[in-house]
Coordinates of C-alpha atoms in Angstrom, one line a residue:
X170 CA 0.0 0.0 0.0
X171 CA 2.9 2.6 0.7
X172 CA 5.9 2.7 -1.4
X173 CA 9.2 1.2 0.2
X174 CA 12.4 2.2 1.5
X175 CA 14.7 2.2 -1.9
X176 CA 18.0 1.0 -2.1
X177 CA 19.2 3.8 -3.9
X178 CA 17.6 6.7 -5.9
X179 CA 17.2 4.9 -8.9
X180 CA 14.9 2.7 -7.5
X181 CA 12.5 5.7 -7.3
X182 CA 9.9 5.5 -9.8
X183 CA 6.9 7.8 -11.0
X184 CA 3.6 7.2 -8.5
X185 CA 1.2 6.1 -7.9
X186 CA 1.4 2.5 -10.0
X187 CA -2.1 2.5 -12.0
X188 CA -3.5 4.0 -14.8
X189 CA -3.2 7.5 -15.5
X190 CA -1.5 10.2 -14.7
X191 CA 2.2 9.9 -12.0
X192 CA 4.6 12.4 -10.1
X193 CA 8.5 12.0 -10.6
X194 CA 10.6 11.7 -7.7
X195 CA 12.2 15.0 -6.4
X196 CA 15.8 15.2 -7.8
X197 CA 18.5 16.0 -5.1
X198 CA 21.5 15.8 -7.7
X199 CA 22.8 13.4 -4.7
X200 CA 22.3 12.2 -1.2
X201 CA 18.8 13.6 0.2
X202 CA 20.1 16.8 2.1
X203 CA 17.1 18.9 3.9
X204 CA 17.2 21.6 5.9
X205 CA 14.0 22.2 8.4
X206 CA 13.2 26.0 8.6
X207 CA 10.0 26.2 10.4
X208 CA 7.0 24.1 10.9
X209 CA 3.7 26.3 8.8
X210 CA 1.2 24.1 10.3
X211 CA -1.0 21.0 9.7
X212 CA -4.3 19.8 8.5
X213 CA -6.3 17.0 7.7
X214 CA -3.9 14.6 5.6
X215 CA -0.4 16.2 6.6
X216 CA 1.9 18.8 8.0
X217 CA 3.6 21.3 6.0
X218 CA 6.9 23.0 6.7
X219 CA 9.1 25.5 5.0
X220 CA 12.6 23.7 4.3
X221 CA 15.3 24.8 2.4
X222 CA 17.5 22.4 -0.4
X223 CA 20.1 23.5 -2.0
X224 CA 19.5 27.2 -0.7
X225 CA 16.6 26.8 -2.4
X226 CA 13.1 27.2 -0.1
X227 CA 10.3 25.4 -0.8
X228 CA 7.2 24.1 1.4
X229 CA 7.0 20.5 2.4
X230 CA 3.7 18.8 2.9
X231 CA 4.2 15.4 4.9
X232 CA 1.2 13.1 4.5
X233 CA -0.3 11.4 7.4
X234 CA -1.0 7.6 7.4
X235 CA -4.8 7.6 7.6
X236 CA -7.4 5.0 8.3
X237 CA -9.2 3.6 5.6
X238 CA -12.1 5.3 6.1
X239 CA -11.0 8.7 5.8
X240 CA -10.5 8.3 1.7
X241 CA -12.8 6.8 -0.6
X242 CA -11.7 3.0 0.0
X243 CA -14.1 0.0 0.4
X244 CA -15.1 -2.0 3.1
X245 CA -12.7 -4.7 2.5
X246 CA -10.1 -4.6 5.5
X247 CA -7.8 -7.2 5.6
X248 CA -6.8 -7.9 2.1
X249 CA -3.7 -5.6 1.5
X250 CA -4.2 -5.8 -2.0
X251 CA -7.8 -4.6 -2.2
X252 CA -7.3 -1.7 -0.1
X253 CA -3.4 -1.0 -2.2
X254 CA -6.3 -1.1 -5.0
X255 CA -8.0 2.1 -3.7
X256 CA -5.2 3.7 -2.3
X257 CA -3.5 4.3 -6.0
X258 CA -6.5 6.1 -6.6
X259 CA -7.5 7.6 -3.3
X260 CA -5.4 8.1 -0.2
X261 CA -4.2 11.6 -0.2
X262 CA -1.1 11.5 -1.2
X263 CA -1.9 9.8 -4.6
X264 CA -4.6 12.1 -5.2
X265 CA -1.7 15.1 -4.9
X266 CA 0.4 13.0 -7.4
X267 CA -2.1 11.9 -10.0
X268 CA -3.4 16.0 -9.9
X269 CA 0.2 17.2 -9.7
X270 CA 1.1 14.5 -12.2
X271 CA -1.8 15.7 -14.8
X272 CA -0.3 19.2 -14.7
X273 CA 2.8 18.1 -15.7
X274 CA 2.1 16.2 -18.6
X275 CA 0.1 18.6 -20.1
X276 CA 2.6 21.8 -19.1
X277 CA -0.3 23.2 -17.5
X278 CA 1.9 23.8 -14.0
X279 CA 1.5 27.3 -13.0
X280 CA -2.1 26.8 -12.9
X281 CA -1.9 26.2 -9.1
X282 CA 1.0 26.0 -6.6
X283 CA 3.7 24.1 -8.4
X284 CA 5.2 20.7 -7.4
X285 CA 8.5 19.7 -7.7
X286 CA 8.1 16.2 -6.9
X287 CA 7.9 13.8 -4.6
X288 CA 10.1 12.0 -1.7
X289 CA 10.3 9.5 1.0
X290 CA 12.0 10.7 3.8
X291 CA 14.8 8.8 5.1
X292 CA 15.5 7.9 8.7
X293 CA 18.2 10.7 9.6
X294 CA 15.8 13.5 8.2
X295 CA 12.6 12.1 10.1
X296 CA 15.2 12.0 13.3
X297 CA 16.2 15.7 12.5
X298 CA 12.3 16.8 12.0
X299 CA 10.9 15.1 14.8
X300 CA 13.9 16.4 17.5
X301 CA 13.9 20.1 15.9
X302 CA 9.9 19.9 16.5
X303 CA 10.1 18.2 19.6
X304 CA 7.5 20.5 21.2
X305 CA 4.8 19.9 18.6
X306 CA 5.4 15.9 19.4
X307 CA 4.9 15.0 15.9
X308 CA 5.5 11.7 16.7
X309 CA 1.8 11.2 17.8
X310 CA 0.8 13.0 15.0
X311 CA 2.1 11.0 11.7
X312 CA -0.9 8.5 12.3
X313 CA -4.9 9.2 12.0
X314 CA -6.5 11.9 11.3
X315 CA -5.9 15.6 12.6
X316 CA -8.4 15.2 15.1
X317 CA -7.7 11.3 16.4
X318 CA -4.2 10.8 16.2
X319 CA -2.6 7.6 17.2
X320 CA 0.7 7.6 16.9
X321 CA 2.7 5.2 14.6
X322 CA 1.0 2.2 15.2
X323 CA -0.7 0.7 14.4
X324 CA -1.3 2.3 10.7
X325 CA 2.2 2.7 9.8
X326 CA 3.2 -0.5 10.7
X327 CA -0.1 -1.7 9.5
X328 CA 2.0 -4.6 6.8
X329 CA 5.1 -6.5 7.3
X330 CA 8.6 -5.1 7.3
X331 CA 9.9 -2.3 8.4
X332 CA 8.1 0.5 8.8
X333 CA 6.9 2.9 5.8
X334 CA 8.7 5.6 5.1
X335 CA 7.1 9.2 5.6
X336 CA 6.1 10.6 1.8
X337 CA 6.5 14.1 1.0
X338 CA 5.3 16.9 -1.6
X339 CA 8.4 19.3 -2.0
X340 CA 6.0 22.5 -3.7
X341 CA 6.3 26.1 -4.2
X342 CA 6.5 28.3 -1.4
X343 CA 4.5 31.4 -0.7
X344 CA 2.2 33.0 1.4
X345 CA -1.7 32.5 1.8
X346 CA -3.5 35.7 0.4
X347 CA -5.4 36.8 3.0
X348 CA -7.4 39.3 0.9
X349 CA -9.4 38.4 -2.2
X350 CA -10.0 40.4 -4.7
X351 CA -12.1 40.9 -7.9
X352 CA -9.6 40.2 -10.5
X353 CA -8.1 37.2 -8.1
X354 CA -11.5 35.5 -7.6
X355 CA -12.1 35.5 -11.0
X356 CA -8.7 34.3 -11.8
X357 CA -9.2 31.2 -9.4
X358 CA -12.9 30.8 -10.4
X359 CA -11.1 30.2 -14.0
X360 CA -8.5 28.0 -12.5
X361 CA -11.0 26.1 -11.2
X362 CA -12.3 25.2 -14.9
X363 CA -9.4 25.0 -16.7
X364 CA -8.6 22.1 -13.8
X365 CA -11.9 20.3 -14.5
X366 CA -11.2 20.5 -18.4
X367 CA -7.9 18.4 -17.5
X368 CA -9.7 16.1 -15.9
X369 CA -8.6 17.0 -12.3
X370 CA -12.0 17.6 -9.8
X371 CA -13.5 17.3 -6.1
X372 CA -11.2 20.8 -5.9
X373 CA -11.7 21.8 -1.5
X374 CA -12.1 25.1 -2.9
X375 CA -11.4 27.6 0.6
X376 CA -9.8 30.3 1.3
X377 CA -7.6 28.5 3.3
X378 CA -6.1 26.6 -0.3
X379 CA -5.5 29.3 -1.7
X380 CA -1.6 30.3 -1.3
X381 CA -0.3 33.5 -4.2
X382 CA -3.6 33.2 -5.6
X383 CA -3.7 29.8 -6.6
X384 CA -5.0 26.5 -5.2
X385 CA -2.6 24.5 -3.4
X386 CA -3.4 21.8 -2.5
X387 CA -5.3 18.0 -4.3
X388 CA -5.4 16.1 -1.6
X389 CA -9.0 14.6 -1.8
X390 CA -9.7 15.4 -5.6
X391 CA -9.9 12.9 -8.7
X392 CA -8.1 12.7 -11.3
X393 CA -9.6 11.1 -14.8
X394 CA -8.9 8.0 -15.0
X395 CA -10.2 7.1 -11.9
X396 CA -12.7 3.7 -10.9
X397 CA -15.5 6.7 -9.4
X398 CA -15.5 8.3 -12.9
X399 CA -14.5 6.0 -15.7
X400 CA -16.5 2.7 -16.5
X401 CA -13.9 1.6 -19.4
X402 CA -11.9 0.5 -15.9
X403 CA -14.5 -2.4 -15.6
X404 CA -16.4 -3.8 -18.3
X405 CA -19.1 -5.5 -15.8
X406 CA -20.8 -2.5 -14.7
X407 CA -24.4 -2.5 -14.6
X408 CA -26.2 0.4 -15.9
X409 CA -27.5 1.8 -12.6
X410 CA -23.9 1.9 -11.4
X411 CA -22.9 3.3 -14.6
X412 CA -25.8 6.4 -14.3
X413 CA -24.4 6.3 -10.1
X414 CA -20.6 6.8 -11.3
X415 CA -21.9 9.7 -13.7
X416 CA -24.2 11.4 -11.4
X417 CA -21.4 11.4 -8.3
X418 CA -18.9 12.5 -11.0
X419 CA -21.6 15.3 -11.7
X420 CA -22.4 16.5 -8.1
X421 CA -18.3 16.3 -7.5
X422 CA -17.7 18.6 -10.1
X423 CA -20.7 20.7 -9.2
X424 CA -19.7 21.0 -5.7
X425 CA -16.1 23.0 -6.5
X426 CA -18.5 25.7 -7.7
X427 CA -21.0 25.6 -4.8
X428 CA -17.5 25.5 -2.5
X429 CA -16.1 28.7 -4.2
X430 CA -19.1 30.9 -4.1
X431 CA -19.6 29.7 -0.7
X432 CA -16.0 31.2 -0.2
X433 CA -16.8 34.2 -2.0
X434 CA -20.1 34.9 0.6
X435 CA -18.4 33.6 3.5
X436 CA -15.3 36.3 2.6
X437 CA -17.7 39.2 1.8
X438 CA -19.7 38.8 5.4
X439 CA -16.4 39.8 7.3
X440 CA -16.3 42.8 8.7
X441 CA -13.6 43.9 7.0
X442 CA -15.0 43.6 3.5
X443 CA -18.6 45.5 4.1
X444 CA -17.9 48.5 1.9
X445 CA -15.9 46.5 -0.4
X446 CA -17.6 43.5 -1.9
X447 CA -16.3 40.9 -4.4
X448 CA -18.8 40.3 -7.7
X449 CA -18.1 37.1 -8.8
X450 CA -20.2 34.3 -8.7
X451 CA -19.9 30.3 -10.2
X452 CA -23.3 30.4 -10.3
X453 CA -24.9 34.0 -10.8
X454 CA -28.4 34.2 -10.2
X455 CA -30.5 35.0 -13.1
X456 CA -34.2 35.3 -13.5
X457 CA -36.0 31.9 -14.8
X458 CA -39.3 30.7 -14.0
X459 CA -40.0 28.8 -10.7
X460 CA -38.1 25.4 -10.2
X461 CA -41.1 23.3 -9.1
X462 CA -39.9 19.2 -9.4
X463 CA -42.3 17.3 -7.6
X464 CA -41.4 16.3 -3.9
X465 CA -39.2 18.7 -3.6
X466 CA -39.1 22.9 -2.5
X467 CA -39.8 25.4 -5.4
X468 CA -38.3 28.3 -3.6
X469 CA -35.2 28.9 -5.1
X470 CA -32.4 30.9 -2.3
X471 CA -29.7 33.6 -3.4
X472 CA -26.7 30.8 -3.7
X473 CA -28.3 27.8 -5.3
X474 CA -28.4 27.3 -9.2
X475 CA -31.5 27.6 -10.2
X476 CA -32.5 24.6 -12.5
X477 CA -34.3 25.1 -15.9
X478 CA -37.4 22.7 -16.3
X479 CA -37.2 21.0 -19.6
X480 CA -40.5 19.2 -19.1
X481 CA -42.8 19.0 -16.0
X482 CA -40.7 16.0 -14.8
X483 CA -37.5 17.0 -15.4
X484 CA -35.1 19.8 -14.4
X485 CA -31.6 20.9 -15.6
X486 CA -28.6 20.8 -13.5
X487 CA -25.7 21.8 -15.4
X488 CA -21.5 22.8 -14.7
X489 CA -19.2 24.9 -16.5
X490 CA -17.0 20.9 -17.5
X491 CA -17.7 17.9 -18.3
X492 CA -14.1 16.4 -16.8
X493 CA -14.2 13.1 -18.8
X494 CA -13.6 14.8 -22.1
X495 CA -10.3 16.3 -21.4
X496 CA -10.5 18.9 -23.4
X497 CA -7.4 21.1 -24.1
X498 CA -7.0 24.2 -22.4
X499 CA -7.7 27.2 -25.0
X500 CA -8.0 31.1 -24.7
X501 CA -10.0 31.4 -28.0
X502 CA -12.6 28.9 -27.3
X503 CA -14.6 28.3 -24.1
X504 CA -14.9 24.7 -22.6
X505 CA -18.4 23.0 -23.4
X506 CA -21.3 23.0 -20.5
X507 CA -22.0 19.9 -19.1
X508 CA -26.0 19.5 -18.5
X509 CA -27.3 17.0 -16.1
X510 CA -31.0 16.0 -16.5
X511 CA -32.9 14.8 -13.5
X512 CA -36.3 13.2 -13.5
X513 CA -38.7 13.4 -10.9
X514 CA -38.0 9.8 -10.0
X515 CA -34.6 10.9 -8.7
X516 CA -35.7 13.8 -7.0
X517 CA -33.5 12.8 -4.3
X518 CA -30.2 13.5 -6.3
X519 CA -32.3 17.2 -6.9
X520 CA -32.0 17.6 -3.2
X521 CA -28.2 17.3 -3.0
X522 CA -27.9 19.3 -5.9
X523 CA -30.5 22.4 -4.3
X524 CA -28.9 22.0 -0.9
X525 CA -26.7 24.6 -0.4
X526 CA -24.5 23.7 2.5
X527 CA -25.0 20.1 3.2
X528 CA -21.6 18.1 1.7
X529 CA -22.1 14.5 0.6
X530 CA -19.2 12.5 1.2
X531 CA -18.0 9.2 0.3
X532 CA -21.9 8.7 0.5
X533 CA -21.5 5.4 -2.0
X534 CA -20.1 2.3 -1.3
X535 CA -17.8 0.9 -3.4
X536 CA -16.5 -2.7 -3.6
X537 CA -13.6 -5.3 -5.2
X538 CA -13.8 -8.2 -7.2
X539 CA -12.2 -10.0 -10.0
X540 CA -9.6 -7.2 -10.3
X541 CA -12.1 -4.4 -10.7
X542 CA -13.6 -1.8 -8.1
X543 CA -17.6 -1.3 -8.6
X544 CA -19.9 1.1 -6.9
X545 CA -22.5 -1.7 -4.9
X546 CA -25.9 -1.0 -5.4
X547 CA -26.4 3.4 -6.1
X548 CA -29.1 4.7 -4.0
X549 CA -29.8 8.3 -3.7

């Protein structure tokens, strides 16, 4: 499930090892050689410090070893290679390398915060770390989640063999902006789209991500290929699962919009910004006719999008991308609108879509068989 200690640097490869996209090693030009600056802080999947190599700085985001059930995994526990199977695609540090990983490959890597690769840090630099930090007692703090951490067992130790090495993002460094702007909301509101059009989604759009105006951080989203998104990665899928993987793929994607005008309201209620508004909205509100699907509200609040009705039984959801087609960034022609039809029969998927606050995670179950991951029976 986690990479192993190499013998030497060649034995570094690209990761994560499945389809699509992968992040190159870090290059040191030689032994690994770090030095620890100061410690920036932590969140959910990791700690992030600014370091210098080379007298060069950079930030470095350590990744926690999570339980299972904090990434979208199944409920298979005990078979290291069924839950390796979701990991590739889903633990948080894979999800920062296939997103990092996409950028590359398309030369599309000043769209965010750039990565520089990865690394495993060796045993004298986690020594050095943990005794320079001392105070913070990091030690406890490398296992579980921010808010149940467990120390190093038993997740990190979890397998047999020495224990896994602690796997790093060496990225840009800069500041978090703690002013938005007009131009700059619009600027990341665009980012956000140009990301979906590469296939890269499920964005934690906050103010908190966003470090010299860019997003920083892909530690929960999905990259195309992935087994949530693409049914060409099992041919026995069932067409309710295939309409669940597309409607989850939809609600992902529309979500990063819902997230960054819910950033944009949230930033223009602080006192600070009263006389000095920012005008930017995902999804601006616009006069239509009254959405009415049956069994569900017809008031429409300032926020929400507000579906068209195509029929009495059906109402249109839509996004600005439809990340499946990876379509190729241009300047001259916009990216194609991704419509989403829903009948009355699924007004419950309506709901998620109209609510404007409540998040839906990891809300299906997905499980393993035969080599191929499947989403188990889609209600919603």
């Amino acid at each position: 499930m986690y990479p192993d200690w190499p013998k030497s640097a060649a034995d570094l490869v690209p990761l994560p090892r499945c389809d699509g996209p992968k992040l190159k090693p870090f290059e040191f030009h030689g032994p690994q050689t770090i030095e620890f600056l100061e410690y920036i802080g932590e969140g959910a999947h990791g700690h992030v410090f600014k370091i210098k190599i080379h007298e060069e700085v950079y930030a470095l985001k350590l990744f926690r070893f999570l339980d299972d059930d904090e990434w979208s995994s199944t409920s298979i526990h005990d078979d290291v290679h069924v839950i390796s199977a979701f990991a590739n695609y889903a633990e948080p540090f894979n999800c920062e390398c296939r997103a990092y990983g996409r950028l590359q490959e398309t030369g599309n890597e000043k769209l965010t915060v750039q990565c520089f690769g990865y690394l495993l840090l060796d045993e004298r630099h986690e020594r050095i770390m943990m005794d320079q930090f001392q105070n913070l007692r990091l030690e406890r703090n490398f296992c579980g989640s921010i808010h149940s951490p467990q120390g190093f067992d038993p997740l990190r130790s979890r397998f047999l063999g020495r224990n896994a090495p602690i796997r790093g993002l060496v990225k840009e460094f800069g500041q978090p902006d703690q002013d938005l702007t007009t131009p700059g909301a619009k600027k990341i509101l665009q980012n956000i789209i140009s990301l979906q059009q590469l296939g890269i989604f499920n964005l934690d759009v906050a103010h908190r991500q966003i470090i010299n105006g860019r997003i920083s951080d892909f530690s929960s989203a999905v990259t195309i290929p992935h087994f949530k998104t693409s049914p060409e990665l099992n041919p026995n899928l069932s067409p309710d699962q295939i309409s669940g993987m597309e409607f989850e793929t939809f609600y992902l994607c529309f979500q990063d919009y819902r997230y960054f005008d819910n950033m944009i309201k949230e930033f223009n209620e602080e006192e600070r910004q009263k006389k000095k508004k920012i005008h930017v909205s995902a999804f601006p509100s616009r006069p239509t006719r009254r959405y009415r699907l049956r069994g569900t509200q017809s008031r429409i609040d300032s926020g929400r999008q507000q579906p068209v009705m195509v029929s009495k039984d059906v109402a249109r959801f839509y996004t600005h991308v439809d990340p499946r087609k990876l379509e190729v960034l241009s300047k001259k022609q916009k990216p194609t609108r991704w419509n989403h039809d829903i009948h009355h029969d699924n007004r419950g998927r309506a709901r998620m879509l109209l609510n404007t606050y409540h998040v839906v995670e990891f809300w299906t179950h997905w499980e393993y068989k035969d080599g191929h991951m499947f989403l188990e029976d889609p209600k919603y």
